[in-house]
Coordinates of C-alpha atoms in Angstrom, one line a residue:
X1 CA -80.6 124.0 -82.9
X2 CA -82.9 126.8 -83.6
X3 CA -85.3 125.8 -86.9
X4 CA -88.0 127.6 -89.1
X5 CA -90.5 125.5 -91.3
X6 CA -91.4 126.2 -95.2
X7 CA -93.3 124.4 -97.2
X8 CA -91.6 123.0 -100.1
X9 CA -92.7 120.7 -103.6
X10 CA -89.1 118.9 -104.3
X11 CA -89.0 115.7 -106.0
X12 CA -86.9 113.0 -103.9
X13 CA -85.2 110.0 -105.5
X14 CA -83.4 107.0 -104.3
X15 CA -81.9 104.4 -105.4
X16 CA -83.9 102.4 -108.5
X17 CA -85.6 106.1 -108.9
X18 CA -88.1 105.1 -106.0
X19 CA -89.2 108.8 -105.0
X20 CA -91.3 110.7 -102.6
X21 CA -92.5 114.4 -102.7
X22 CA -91.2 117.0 -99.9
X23 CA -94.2 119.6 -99.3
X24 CA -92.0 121.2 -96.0
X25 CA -88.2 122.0 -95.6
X26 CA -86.4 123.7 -92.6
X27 CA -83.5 126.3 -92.1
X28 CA -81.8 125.4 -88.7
X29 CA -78.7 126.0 -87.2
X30 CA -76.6 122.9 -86.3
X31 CA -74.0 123.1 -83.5
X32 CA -71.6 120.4 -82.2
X33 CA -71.8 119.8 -78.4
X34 CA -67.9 119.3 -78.3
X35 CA -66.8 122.0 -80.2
X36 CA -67.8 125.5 -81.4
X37 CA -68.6 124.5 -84.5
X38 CA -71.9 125.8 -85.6
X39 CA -73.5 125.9 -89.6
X40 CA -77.0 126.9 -90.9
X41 CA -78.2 124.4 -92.9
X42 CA -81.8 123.5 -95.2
X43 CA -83.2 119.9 -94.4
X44 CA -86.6 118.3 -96.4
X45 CA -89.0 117.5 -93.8
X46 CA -89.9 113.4 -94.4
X47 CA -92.2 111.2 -92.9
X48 CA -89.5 108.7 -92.2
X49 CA -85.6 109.4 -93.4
X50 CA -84.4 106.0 -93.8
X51 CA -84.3 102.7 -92.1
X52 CA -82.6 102.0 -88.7
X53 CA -78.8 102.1 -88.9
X54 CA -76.6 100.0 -88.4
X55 CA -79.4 97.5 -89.2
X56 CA -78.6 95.3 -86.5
X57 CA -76.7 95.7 -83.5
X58 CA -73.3 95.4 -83.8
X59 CA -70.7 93.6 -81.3
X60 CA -68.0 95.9 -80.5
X61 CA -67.0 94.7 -77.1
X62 CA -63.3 93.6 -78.5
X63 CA -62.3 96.7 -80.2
X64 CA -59.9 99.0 -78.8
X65 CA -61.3 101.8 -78.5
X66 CA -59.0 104.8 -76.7
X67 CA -60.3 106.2 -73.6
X68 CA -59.5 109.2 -74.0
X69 CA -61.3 110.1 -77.3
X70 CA -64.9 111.5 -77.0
X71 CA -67.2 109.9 -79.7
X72 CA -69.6 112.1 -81.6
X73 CA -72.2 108.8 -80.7
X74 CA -71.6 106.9 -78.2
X75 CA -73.3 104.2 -78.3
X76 CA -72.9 103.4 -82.4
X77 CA -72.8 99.9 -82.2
X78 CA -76.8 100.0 -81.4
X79 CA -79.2 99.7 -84.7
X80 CA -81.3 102.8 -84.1
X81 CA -83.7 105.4 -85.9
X82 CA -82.2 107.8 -88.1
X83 CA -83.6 111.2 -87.3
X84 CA -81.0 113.6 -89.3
X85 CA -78.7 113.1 -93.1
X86 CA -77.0 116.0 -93.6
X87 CA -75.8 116.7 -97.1
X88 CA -72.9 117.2 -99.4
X89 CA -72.9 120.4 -98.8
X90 CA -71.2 120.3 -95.7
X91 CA -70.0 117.0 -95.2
X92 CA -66.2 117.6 -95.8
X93 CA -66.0 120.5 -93.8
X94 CA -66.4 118.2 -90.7
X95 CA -62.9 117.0 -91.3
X96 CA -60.5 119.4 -90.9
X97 CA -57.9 117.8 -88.9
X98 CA -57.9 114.7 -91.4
X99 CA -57.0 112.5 -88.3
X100 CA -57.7 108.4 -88.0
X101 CA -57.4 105.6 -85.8
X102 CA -57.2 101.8 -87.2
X103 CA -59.0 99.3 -85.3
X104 CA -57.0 96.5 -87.3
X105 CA -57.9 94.3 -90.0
X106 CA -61.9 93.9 -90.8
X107 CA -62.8 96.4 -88.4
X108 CA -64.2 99.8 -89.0
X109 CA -62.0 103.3 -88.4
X110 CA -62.3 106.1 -86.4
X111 CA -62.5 109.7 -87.6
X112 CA -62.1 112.6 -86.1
X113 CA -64.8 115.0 -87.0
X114 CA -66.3 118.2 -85.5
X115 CA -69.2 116.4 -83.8
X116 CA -66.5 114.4 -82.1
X117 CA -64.9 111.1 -83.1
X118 CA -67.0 108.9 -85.5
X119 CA -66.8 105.4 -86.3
X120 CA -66.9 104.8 -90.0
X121 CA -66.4 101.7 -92.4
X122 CA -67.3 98.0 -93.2
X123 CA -67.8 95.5 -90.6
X124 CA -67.6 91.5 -91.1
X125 CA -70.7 89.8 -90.2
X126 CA -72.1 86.1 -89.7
X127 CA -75.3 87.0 -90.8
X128 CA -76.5 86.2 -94.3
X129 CA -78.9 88.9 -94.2
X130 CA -78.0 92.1 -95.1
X131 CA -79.7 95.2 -96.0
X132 CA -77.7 98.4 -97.8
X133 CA -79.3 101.7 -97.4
X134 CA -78.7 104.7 -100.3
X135 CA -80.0 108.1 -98.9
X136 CA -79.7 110.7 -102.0
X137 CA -81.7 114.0 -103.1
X138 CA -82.4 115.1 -106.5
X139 CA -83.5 118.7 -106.6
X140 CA -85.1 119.0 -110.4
X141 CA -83.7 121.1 -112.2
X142 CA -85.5 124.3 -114.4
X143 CA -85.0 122.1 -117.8
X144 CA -86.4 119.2 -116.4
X145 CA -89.1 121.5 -114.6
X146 CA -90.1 123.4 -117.9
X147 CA -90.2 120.3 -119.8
X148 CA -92.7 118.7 -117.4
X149 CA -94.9 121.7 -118.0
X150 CA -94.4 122.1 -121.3
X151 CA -95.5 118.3 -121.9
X152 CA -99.2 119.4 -119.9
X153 CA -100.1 121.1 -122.8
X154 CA -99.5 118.7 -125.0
X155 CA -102.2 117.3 -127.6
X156 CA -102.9 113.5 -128.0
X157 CA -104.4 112.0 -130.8
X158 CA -106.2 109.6 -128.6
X159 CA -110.0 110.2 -127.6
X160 CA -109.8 110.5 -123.5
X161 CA -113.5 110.7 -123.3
X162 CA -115.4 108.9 -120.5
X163 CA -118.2 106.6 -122.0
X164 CA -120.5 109.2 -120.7
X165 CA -119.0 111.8 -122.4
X166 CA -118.9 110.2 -125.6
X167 CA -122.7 109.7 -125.2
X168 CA -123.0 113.3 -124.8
X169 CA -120.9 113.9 -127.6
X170 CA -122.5 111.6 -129.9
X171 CA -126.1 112.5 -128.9
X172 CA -124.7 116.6 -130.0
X173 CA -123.5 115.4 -133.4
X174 CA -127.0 113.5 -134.1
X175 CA -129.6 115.9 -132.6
X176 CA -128.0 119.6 -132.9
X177 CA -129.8 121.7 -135.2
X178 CA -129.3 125.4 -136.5
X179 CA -132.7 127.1 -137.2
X180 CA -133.4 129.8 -139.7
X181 CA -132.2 132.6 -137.3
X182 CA -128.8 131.3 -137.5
X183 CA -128.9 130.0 -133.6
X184 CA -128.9 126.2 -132.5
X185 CA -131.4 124.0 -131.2
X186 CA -130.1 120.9 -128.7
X187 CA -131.0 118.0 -127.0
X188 CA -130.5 117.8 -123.2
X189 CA -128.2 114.3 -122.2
X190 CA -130.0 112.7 -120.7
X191 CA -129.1 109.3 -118.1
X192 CA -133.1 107.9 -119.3
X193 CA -133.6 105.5 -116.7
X194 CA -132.7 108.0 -113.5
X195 CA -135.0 110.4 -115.4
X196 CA -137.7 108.1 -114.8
X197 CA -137.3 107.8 -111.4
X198 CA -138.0 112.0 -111.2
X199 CA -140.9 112.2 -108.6
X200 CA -143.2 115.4 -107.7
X201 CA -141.7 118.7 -107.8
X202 CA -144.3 121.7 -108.1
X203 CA -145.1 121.6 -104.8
X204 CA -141.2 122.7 -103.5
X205 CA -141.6 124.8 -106.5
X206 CA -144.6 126.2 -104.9
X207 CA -143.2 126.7 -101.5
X208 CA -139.8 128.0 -103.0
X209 CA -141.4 131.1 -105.3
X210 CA -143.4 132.3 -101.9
X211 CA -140.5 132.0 -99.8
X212 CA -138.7 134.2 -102.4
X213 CA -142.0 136.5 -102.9
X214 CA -141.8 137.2 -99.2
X215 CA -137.7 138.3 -99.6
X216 CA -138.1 140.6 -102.6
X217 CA -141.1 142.1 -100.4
X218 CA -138.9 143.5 -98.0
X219 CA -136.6 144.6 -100.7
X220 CA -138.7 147.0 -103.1
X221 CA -135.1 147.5 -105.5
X222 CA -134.5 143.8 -105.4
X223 CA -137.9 143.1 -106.5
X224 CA -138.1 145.2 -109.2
X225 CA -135.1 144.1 -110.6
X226 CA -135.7 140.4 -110.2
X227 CA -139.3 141.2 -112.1
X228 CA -137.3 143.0 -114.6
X229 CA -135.2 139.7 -115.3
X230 CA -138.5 137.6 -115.5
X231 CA -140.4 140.0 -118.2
X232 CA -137.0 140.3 -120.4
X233 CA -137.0 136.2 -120.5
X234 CA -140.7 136.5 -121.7
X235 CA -140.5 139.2 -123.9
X236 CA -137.4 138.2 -125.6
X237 CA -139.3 134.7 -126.0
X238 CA -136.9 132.7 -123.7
X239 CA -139.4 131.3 -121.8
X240 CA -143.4 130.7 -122.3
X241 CA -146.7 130.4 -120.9
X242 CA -148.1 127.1 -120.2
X243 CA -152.1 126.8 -121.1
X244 CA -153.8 124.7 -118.2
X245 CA -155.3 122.1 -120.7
X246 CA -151.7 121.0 -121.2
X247 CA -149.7 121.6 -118.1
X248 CA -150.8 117.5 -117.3
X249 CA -150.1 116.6 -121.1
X250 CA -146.6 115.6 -120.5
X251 CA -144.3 115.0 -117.7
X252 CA -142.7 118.1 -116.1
X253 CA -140.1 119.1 -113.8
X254 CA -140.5 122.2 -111.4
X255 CA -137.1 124.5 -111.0
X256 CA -137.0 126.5 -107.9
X257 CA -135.6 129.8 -108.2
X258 CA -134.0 132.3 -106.3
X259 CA -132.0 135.7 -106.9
X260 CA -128.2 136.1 -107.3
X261 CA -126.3 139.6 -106.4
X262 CA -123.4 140.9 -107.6
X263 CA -122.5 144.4 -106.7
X264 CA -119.6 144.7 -109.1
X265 CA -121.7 143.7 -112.4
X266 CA -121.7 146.5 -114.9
X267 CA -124.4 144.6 -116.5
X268 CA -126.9 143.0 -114.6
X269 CA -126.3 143.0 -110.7
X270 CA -129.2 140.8 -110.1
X271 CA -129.9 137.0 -111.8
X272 CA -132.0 134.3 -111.2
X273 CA -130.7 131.4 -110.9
X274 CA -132.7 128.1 -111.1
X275 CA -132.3 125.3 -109.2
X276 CA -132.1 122.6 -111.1
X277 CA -130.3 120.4 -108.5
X278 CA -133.6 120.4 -105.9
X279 CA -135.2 116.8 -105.2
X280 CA -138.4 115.8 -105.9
X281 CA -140.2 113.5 -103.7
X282 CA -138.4 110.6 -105.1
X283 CA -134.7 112.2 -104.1
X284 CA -133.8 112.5 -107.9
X285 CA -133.5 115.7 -109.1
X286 CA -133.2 117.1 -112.6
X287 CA -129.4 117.5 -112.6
X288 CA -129.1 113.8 -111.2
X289 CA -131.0 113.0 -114.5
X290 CA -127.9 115.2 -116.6
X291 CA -124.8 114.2 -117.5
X292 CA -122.2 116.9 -117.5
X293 CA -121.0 116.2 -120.7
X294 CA -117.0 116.5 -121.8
X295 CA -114.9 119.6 -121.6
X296 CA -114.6 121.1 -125.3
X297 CA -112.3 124.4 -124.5
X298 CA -108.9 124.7 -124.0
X299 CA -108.2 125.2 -120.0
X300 CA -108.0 129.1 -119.1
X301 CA -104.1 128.8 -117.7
X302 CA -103.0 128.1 -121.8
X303 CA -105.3 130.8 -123.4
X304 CA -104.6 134.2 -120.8
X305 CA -100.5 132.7 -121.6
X306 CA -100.5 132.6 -125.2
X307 CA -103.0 135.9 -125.1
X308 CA -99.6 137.3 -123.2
X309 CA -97.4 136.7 -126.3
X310 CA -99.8 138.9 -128.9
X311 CA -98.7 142.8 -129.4
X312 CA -102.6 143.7 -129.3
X313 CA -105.2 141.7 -127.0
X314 CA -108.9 141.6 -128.3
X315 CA -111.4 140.7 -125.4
X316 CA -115.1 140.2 -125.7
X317 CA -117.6 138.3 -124.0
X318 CA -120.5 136.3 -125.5
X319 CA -124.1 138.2 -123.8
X320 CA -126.5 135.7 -122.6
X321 CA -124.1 132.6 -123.7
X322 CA -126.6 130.1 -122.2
X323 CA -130.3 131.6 -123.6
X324 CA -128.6 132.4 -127.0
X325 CA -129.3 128.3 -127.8
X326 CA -132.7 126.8 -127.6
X327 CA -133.6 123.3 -126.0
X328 CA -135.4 120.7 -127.7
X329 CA -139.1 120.9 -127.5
X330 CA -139.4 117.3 -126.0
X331 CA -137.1 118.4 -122.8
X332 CA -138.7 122.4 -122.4
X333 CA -140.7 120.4 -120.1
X334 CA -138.3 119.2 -117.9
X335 CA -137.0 123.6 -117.5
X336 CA -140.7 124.9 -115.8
X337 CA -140.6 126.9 -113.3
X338 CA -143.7 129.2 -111.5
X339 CA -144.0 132.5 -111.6
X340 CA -147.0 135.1 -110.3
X341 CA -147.7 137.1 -113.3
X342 CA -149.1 141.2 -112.5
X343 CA -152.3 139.6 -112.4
X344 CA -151.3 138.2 -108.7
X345 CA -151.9 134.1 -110.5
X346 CA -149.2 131.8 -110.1
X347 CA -148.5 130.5 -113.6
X348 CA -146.5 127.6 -115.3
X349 CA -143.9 128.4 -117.7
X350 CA -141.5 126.6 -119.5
X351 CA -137.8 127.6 -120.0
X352 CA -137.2 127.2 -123.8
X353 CA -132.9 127.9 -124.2
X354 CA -129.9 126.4 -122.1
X355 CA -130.7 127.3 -118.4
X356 CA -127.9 128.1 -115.9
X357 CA -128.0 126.2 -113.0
X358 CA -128.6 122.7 -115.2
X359 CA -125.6 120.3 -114.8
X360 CA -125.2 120.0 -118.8
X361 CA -125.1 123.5 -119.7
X362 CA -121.8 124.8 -119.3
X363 CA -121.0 121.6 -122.3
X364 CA -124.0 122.5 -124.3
X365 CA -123.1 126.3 -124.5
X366 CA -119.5 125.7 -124.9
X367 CA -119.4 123.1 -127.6
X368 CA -122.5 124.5 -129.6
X369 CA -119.9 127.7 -129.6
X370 CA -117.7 124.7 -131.1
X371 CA -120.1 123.8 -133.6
X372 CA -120.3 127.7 -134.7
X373 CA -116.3 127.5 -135.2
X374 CA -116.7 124.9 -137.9
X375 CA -119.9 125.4 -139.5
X376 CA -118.5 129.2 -140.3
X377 CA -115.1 128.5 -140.8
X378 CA -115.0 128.9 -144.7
X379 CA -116.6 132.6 -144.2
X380 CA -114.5 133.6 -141.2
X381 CA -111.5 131.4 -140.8
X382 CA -109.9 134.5 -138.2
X383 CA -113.2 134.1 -135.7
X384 CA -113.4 130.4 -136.4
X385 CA -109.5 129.7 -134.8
X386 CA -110.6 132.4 -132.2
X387 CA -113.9 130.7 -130.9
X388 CA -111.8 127.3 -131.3
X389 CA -108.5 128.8 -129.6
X390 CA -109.1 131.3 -127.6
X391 CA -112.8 131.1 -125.5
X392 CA -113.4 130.1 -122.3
X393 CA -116.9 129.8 -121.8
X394 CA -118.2 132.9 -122.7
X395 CA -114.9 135.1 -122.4
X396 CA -112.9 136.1 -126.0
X397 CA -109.4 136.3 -124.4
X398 CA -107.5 136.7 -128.1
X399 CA -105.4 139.6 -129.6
X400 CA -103.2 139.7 -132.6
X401 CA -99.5 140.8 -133.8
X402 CA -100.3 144.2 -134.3
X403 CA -103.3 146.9 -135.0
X404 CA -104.4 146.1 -138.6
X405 CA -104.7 142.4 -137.5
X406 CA -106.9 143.0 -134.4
X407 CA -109.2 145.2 -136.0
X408 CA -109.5 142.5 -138.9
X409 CA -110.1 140.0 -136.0
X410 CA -112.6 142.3 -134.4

């Protein structure tokens, strides 16, 4: 019997709809070792097939049995492990001569089959206890399949938030703000009594920014691009200077950062990341002190679809998602980080929008873009559905039924 393994995901069902999952199945060639009968069949690969059969051992020693027939098992009457079912498929092409042999009355019958003679039927017992085996496989079909995905997308009524994540969304609706420029202020969520437990952290911070220093030396391209990064988040006010008389006014939290490369950007090939999951001498770190908050977008496998049924696609992408929404002024200090300024001085500064790398920011971003939706939805009801619809995190993934519409989306 020569086999070859797959892997499989087929639903399996027995009797009372008990079921199990097949993740291999098998081609292989079965052959009878007393004739030349041969078939390729396709078996599911199981842990165990079914229970041992006959389920005990059976008495047989007053049956006639002819001795000139050869028996496809030998020794049926003893309860043993089932290693192979075959299916339907072929089971009544292992008949073709259609012959039987009576025991007598009560007793099973013999068959001829192509594995040789079998011994089928019901046999009276004296013991109360018996046990019925039902070996059956139900291949889904594509209805059945489609409807199962179909019901994924479906949208309850009922709030699945995490208590968490209804703190998070709760503390959003209180706290967010939308300044005079238009753009939002928020409050980090914070778990309050882990974030007291936040020990010392400028000194890794310290140690950190010198081991980088002593990279970007080596790399004269690197170094001026990472500066590059740094000025643009001070110049475009993103982050600020922090006087000495009140670095010790307040608690802070020290981010170790570290540059991030990607060759195929067409934007910005290097960013700094900061590190806002590095301990402090406690073993809390900032992130530990975060909660991640709920997801507010639709997942990215229903948008790219149903962006596949429009006759024009409009993409876009939101630049600088993150630092496009300040933080609260009570948690910048929590988002410091050091930084030696072209005066050689290693200075404090504290990060005043959303910073990647904190465990709350991909919710902040994403459902202050939520917020945007529906505080502009009587002005523009077409972006509103859009932002609502069709965004995951920073990435417009939209289009319309034709050109006039997607240039009126646009």
């Amino acid at each position: 019997m020569s086999v070859s393994v797959q892997k499989a995901n087929i639903s399996i069902q027995g009797i009372g709809l008990s079921g199990i999952k097949a993740s291999h199945k098998i081609k292989a060639v079965v052959k009878s070792r007393v004739s030349s009968y041969a078939r390729s069949m396709e078996f599911l690969v199981l842990p165990k097939v079914t229970a041992s059969l006959p389920t005990t051992t059976i008495q047989a020693s007053g049956w006639d049995i002819p001795v000139d027939i050869e028996l496809a098992d030998p020794e049926f009457f003893r309860s043993r492990k089932i290693d192979l079912v075959l299916g339907i498929q072929a089971f009544f092409t292992f008949f073709p001569s259609g012959s039987e042999i009576q025991f007598g009355k009560s007793l099973p019958v013999l068959t001829e089959s192509v594995f040789g003679w079998i011994v089928t039927g019901e046999v009276t017992s004296d013991s109360q206890a018996t046990r019925y085996s039902c070996n059956m496989a139900v291949s889904d079909d594509l209805e059945e399949i489609m409807a199962r995905f179909w019901s994924c997308e479906e949208v309850g009524a009922v709030n699945k938030h995490s208590p968490e994540e209804s703190r998070c969304e709760e503390l959003f609706e209180n706290t967010v703000k939308r300044e005079t420029d238009g753009r939002y202020t928020v409050t980090l969520p914070k778990n309050t009594e882990v974030l007291a437990k936040i020990g010392e952290s400028k000194d890794i911070a310290l140690r950190r920014l010198r081991a980088v220093e002593r990279r970007l030396a080596k790399d004269p391209d690197l170094q001026r691009q990472y500066s590059d990064f740094m000025t643009e988040y001070i110049n475009l006010g993103h982050m600020r200077k922090v006087d000495e008389p009140e670095e010790k006014a307040v608690k802070r939290c020290f981010l170790p950062h570290h540059p991030v490369i990607k060759e195929t950007s067409t934007t910005t090939k290097v960013r700094v990341v900061f590190d806002a999951s590095c301990k402090t001498s406690t073993g809390i770190s900032l992130n530990d002190a975060l909660y991640a908050g709920p997801v507010v977008q639709q997942d990215l496998r229903s948008i790219v679809l149903r962006s596949r049924t429009r006759q024009v696609m409009v993409v876009a992408d939101v630049e600088k998602m993150f630092r496009q929404i300040w933080t609260k002024s009570d948690d910048t200090p929590l988002q410091c980080i050091l930084w030696t300024g072209l005066d050689g001085k290693v200075s404090i500064y504290e990060l005043l929008t959303v910073t990647y790398g904190t465990k709350s920011a991909p919710y902040l971003a994403t459902r202050t873009l939520k917020q945007l939706a529906s505080d502009e939805r009587e002005r523009f009801p077409l972006a509103a559905t859009t932002i609502e619809e069709d965004v995951y995190m920073d990435d417009v993934i939209s289009g319309a039924g034709d050109v006039e519409s997607a240039i009126e989306l646009r």
